CSV table of C-alpha atoms in Angstrom, one decimal:
chain,number,residue,atom,x,y,z
A,4,GLY,CA,-13.9,-5.6,9.3
A,5,GLU,CA,-12.9,-2.2,8.0
A,6,ASN,CA,-14.3,-1.2,4.6
A,7,VAL,CA,-12.9,1.7,2.6
A,8,GLU,CA,-14.8,3.2,-0.3
A,9,GLN,CA,-13.0,5.7,-2.8
A,10,HIS,CA,-14.6,7.9,-5.4
A,11,PRO,CA,-14.3,8.7,-8.2
A,12,SER,CA,-12.5,5.8,-9.9
A,13,THR,CA,-11.3,8.1,-12.7
A,14,LEU,CA,-10.9,11.9,-12.7
A,15,SER,CA,-9.8,14.2,-15.6
A,16,VAL,CA,-9.0,17.8,-15.0
A,17,GLN,CA,-7.4,20.6,-17.0
A,18,GLU,CA,-3.9,21.7,-15.8
A,19,GLY,CA,-4.2,24.4,-13.2
A,20,ASP,CA,-7.6,23.2,-11.9
A,21,SER,CA,-8.2,21.5,-8.5
A,22,ALA,CA,-8.9,17.8,-8.0
A,23,VAL,CA,-10.7,16.2,-5.1
A,24,ILE,CA,-10.8,12.6,-4.2
A,25,LYS,CA,-13.0,11.2,-1.4
A,26,CYS,CA,-13.0,8.2,0.8
A,27,THR,CA,-15.4,6.7,3.4
A,28,TYR,CA,-14.6,4.1,6.0
A,29,SER,CA,-16.6,2.0,8.4
A,30,ASP,CA,-14.7,1.5,11.7
A,31,SER,CA,-15.2,4.6,13.9
A,32,ALA,CA,-12.1,3.6,15.9
A,33,SER,CA,-9.8,4.1,12.9
A,34,ASN,CA,-7.1,6.7,13.7
A,35,TYR,CA,-4.6,7.1,10.8
A,36,PHE,CA,-5.4,8.0,7.2
A,37,PRO,CA,-2.6,8.0,4.6
A,38,TRP,CA,-2.8,8.8,0.9
A,39,TYR,CA,-0.5,7.2,-1.6
A,40,LYS,CA,0.4,8.1,-5.2
A,41,GLN,CA,1.3,5.3,-7.6
A,42,GLU,CA,2.8,5.9,-11.0
A,43,LEU,CA,2.9,3.2,-13.6
A,44,GLY,CA,5.2,0.4,-12.8
A,45,LYS,CA,6.2,1.7,-9.4
A,46,GLY,CA,5.4,1.2,-5.8
A,47,PRO,CA,3.0,3.5,-3.9
A,48,GLN,CA,4.5,6.7,-2.5
A,49,LEU,CA,3.3,8.2,0.7
A,50,ILE,CA,2.2,11.9,-0.1
A,51,ILE,CA,0.3,13.0,3.0
A,52,ASP,CA,-1.3,11.5,6.0
A,53,ILE,CA,-3.6,12.7,8.8
A,54,ARG,CA,-4.3,11.5,12.4
A,55,SER,CA,-7.7,11.4,13.9
A,56,ASN,CA,-6.9,14.3,16.4
A,57,VAL,CA,-6.8,16.8,13.5
A,58,GLY,CA,-9.3,17.9,11.0
A,59,GLU,CA,-7.0,19.2,8.2
A,60,LYS,CA,-3.5,19.0,7.1
A,61,LYS,CA,-1.8,20.8,4.2
A,62,ASP,CA,1.5,20.3,2.4
A,63,GLN,CA,2.1,22.9,-0.5
A,64,ARG,CA,-0.5,22.0,-3.2
A,65,ILE,CA,-1.9,19.0,-1.4
A,66,ALA,CA,-4.3,19.0,1.6
A,67,VAL,CA,-6.3,16.3,3.4
A,68,THR,CA,-9.5,16.9,5.4
A,69,LEU,CA,-11.0,14.5,7.8
A,70,ASN,CA,-14.5,14.3,9.2
A,71,LYS,CA,-14.7,11.8,11.9
A,72,THR,CA,-18.3,12.1,12.6
A,73,ALA,CA,-19.2,11.4,9.0
A,74,LYS,CA,-16.3,8.9,8.6
A,75,HIS,CA,-14.9,10.4,5.5
A,76,PHE,CA,-11.8,12.0,4.4
A,77,SER,CA,-10.6,13.8,1.2
A,78,LEU,CA,-7.5,14.6,-0.8
A,79,HIS,CA,-7.4,18.0,-2.4
A,80,ILE,CA,-4.8,18.9,-5.1
A,81,THR,CA,-4.7,22.4,-6.2
A,82,GLU,CA,-3.1,24.0,-9.3
A,83,THR,CA,-2.7,20.5,-10.8
A,84,GLN,CA,0.3,19.8,-13.2
A,85,PRO,CA,0.7,17.1,-15.7
A,86,GLU,CA,3.1,15.3,-13.4
A,87,ASP,CA,0.3,14.9,-10.9
A,88,SER,CA,-1.2,12.3,-13.3
A,89,ALA,CA,-1.2,9.0,-11.5
A,90,VAL,CA,-3.3,6.6,-9.5
A,91,TYR,CA,-4.1,7.8,-5.9
A,92,PHE,CA,-5.1,5.4,-3.1
A,93,CYS,CA,-6.6,6.4,0.2
A,94,ALA,CA,-6.0,4.0,3.2
A,95,VAL,CA,-7.1,3.4,6.7
A,96,ARG,CA,-5.0,1.7,9.3
A,97,GLY,CA,-6.5,-1.5,10.6
A,98,SER,CA,-6.5,-2.8,14.2
A,99,GLN,CA,-3.3,-4.8,13.7
A,100,GLY,CA,-1.5,-2.0,11.9
A,101,ASN,CA,-2.0,-3.1,8.4
A,102,LEU,CA,-3.4,-0.6,5.9
A,103,ILE,CA,-6.8,-1.2,4.2
A,104,PHE,CA,-6.7,0.5,0.8
A,105,GLY,CA,-9.5,2.0,-1.4
A,106,LYS,CA,-9.6,0.9,-5.0
A,107,GLY,CA,-7.8,3.9,-6.3
A,108,THR,CA,-8.5,7.0,-8.4
A,109,LYS,CA,-6.8,7.4,-11.8
A,110,LEU,CA,-6.2,11.1,-12.2
A,111,SER,CA,-5.3,12.5,-15.6
A,112,VAL,CA,-4.2,16.1,-15.8
A,113,LYS,CA,-4.5,17.5,-19.4
A,114,PRO,CA,-2.0,20.2,-20.4
B,25,ASN,CA,19.5,6.3,2.7
B,26,ALA,CA,18.2,3.5,0.5
B,27,GLY,CA,14.5,2.9,0.4
B,28,VAL,CA,12.7,-0.4,0.6
B,29,MET,CA,14.3,-2.9,-1.9
B,30,GLN,CA,12.5,-5.7,-3.6
B,31,ASN,CA,13.9,-8.5,-5.9
B,32,PRO,CA,13.4,-9.6,-8.4
B,33,ARG,CA,11.4,-6.9,-10.0
B,34,HIS,CA,9.8,-9.3,-12.5
B,35,LEU,CA,9.5,-13.0,-12.0
B,36,VAL,CA,8.0,-15.6,-14.5
B,37,ARG,CA,7.0,-19.0,-13.3
B,38,ARG,CA,5.2,-21.9,-14.8
B,39,ARG,CA,2.2,-23.5,-13.0
B,40,GLY,CA,3.4,-25.8,-10.2
B,41,GLN,CA,6.7,-24.0,-9.7
B,42,GLU,CA,7.8,-22.1,-6.6
B,43,ALA,CA,8.2,-18.3,-6.4
B,44,ARG,CA,10.4,-16.6,-3.8
B,45,LEU,CA,10.1,-12.8,-3.4
B,46,ARG,CA,12.5,-10.9,-1.3
B,47,CYS,CA,12.2,-7.6,0.6
B,48,SER,CA,14.9,-5.6,2.3
B,49,PRO,CA,13.3,-2.9,4.6
B,50,MET,CA,14.7,0.5,5.0
B,51,LYS,CA,17.5,0.9,7.4
B,52,GLY,CA,16.5,1.0,11.0
B,53,HIS,CA,13.0,-0.5,10.2
B,54,SER,CA,12.2,-3.8,11.8
B,55,HIS,CA,8.5,-4.2,10.7
B,56,VAL,CA,7.6,-5.6,7.3
B,57,TYR,CA,4.2,-5.7,5.6
B,58,TRP,CA,3.3,-7.7,2.4
B,59,TYR,CA,0.6,-6.7,0.1
B,60,ARG,CA,-0.8,-8.0,-3.2
B,61,GLN,CA,-2.2,-5.8,-6.1
B,62,LEU,CA,-4.2,-7.3,-8.8
B,63,PRO,CA,-4.5,-5.3,-12.1
B,64,GLU,CA,-6.7,-2.3,-11.8
B,65,GLU,CA,-7.3,-2.8,-8.1
B,66,GLY,CA,-6.0,-1.6,-4.8
B,67,LEU,CA,-3.6,-3.3,-2.5
B,68,LYS,CA,-4.7,-6.1,-0.3
B,69,PHE,CA,-2.9,-6.9,2.9
B,70,MET,CA,-1.3,-10.3,3.3
B,71,VAL,CA,1.0,-10.5,6.3
B,72,TYR,CA,2.8,-8.5,8.9
B,73,LEU,CA,6.1,-9.5,10.3
B,74,GLN,CA,8.7,-8.4,12.8
B,75,LYS,CA,12.1,-9.9,13.0
B,76,GLU,CA,11.7,-13.6,13.5
B,77,ASN,CA,7.9,-13.3,14.2
B,78,ILE,CA,4.8,-13.3,12.3
B,79,ILE,CA,2.5,-10.7,13.9
B,80,ASP,CA,-0.6,-11.0,11.6
B,81,GLU,CA,-1.2,-13.4,8.7
B,82,SER,CA,-4.9,-13.0,8.4
B,83,GLY,CA,-4.7,-11.7,4.8
B,84,MET,CA,-2.5,-14.6,3.6
B,85,PRO,CA,-4.0,-17.8,1.9
B,86,LYS,CA,-3.6,-20.7,4.3
B,87,GLU,CA,-2.2,-23.0,1.7
B,88,ARG,CA,0.9,-22.6,-0.6
B,89,PHE,CA,1.8,-19.2,0.9
B,90,SER,CA,4.4,-18.5,3.6
B,91,ALA,CA,6.4,-15.6,4.9
B,92,GLU,CA,9.4,-15.2,7.0
B,93,PHE,CA,11.6,-12.3,8.3
B,94,PRO,CA,14.8,-13.9,9.8
B,95,LYS,CA,17.1,-12.2,12.2
B,96,GLU,CA,19.6,-11.6,9.4
B,97,GLY,CA,18.7,-11.1,5.8
B,98,PRO,CA,15.6,-10.1,3.9
B,99,SER,CA,12.0,-11.0,4.4
B,100,ILE,CA,10.8,-13.7,2.0
B,101,LEU,CA,7.3,-14.3,0.6
B,102,ARG,CA,7.2,-17.8,-0.7
B,103,ILE,CA,4.5,-19.2,-2.9
B,104,GLN,CA,4.5,-22.9,-3.6
B,105,GLN,CA,2.9,-24.6,-6.6
B,106,VAL,CA,1.9,-21.4,-8.2
B,107,VAL,CA,-1.2,-21.1,-10.2
B,108,ARG,CA,-2.4,-18.5,-12.8
B,109,GLY,CA,-4.4,-16.7,-10.2
B,110,ASP,CA,-1.2,-15.8,-8.3
B,111,SER,CA,-0.2,-13.5,-11.1
B,112,ALA,CA,-0.1,-10.0,-9.5
B,113,ALA,CA,2.3,-7.4,-8.2
B,114,TYR,CA,3.5,-8.1,-4.7
B,115,PHE,CA,4.6,-5.1,-2.6
B,116,CYS,CA,6.3,-4.9,0.8
B,117,ALA,CA,6.4,-1.9,3.0
B,118,SER,CA,8.4,-1.3,6.0
B,119,SER,CA,7.8,0.8,9.2
B,120,PRO,CA,10.2,1.9,11.8
B,121,ARG,CA,8.1,1.1,14.9
B,122,ALA,CA,5.2,-1.1,16.1
B,123,ALA,CA,1.8,-0.6,14.6
B,124,VAL,CA,-0.6,-1.4,17.5
B,125,GLY,CA,-1.5,1.5,19.5
B,126,THR,CA,0.7,4.0,17.6
B,127,TYR,CA,0.7,5.6,14.2
B,128,ASN,CA,3.0,4.0,11.7
B,129,GLU,CA,4.1,5.3,8.4
B,130,GLN,CA,4.6,2.6,5.8
B,131,PHE,CA,7.1,3.0,3.0
B,132,PHE,CA,6.6,0.8,0.0
B,133,GLY,CA,9.2,-0.9,-2.2
B,134,PRO,CA,9.0,-1.0,-6.1
B,135,GLY,CA,7.2,-4.4,-6.1
B,136,THR,CA,7.7,-7.8,-7.7
B,137,ARG,CA,5.6,-8.5,-10.8
B,138,LEU,CA,4.8,-12.2,-10.8
B,139,THR,CA,3.6,-13.8,-14.0
B,140,VAL,CA,2.5,-17.5,-13.9
B,141,LEU,CA,2.4,-19.1,-17.4
């Protein structure tokens, strides 16, 4: 079955710096890659997603890149702010439509 | 436009009792997914349902766990004879359209945190 690896598990940056989180997957047929942000005590919130027919997508300070050949995709957050502090999860859509999640990255943005 | 709703938000049960978790999808969504999250871990898929049908239950334990999504009312995840290892956060997500062969955005509820004493 599909396997999703996410790195790093923790990431600490200074306010204003950029943060990059990377994920790899195993099934070359995968075609949908969402990213979720989870704040303490809350459910995951979809922040950006990318389909396999594009290589990059940007939404204000957040961007996602996809390399289908290498089977990896990355989340880029620029000009980080303290409110970006949360746990971020990458996911890959499985063959039946369920999402297969990475183990998460705890991002801390220091003011 | 209300989001995905789950209740209760917190549930405490003693070993051997039953737990019932409810999920109301977003308006217009007819596809529901249940996931379990253990502390400090990612979410693990359990079951995918459409109205009155279980589409994929490959992630759900065969014993003690069941799920339904009736024609009327919320989706229910039922855990019988709970054990301490069932303690986790249970999230449901809803999607507006079929998953297979298409892209589907899934929107998550706030979760139910189950504690088994």
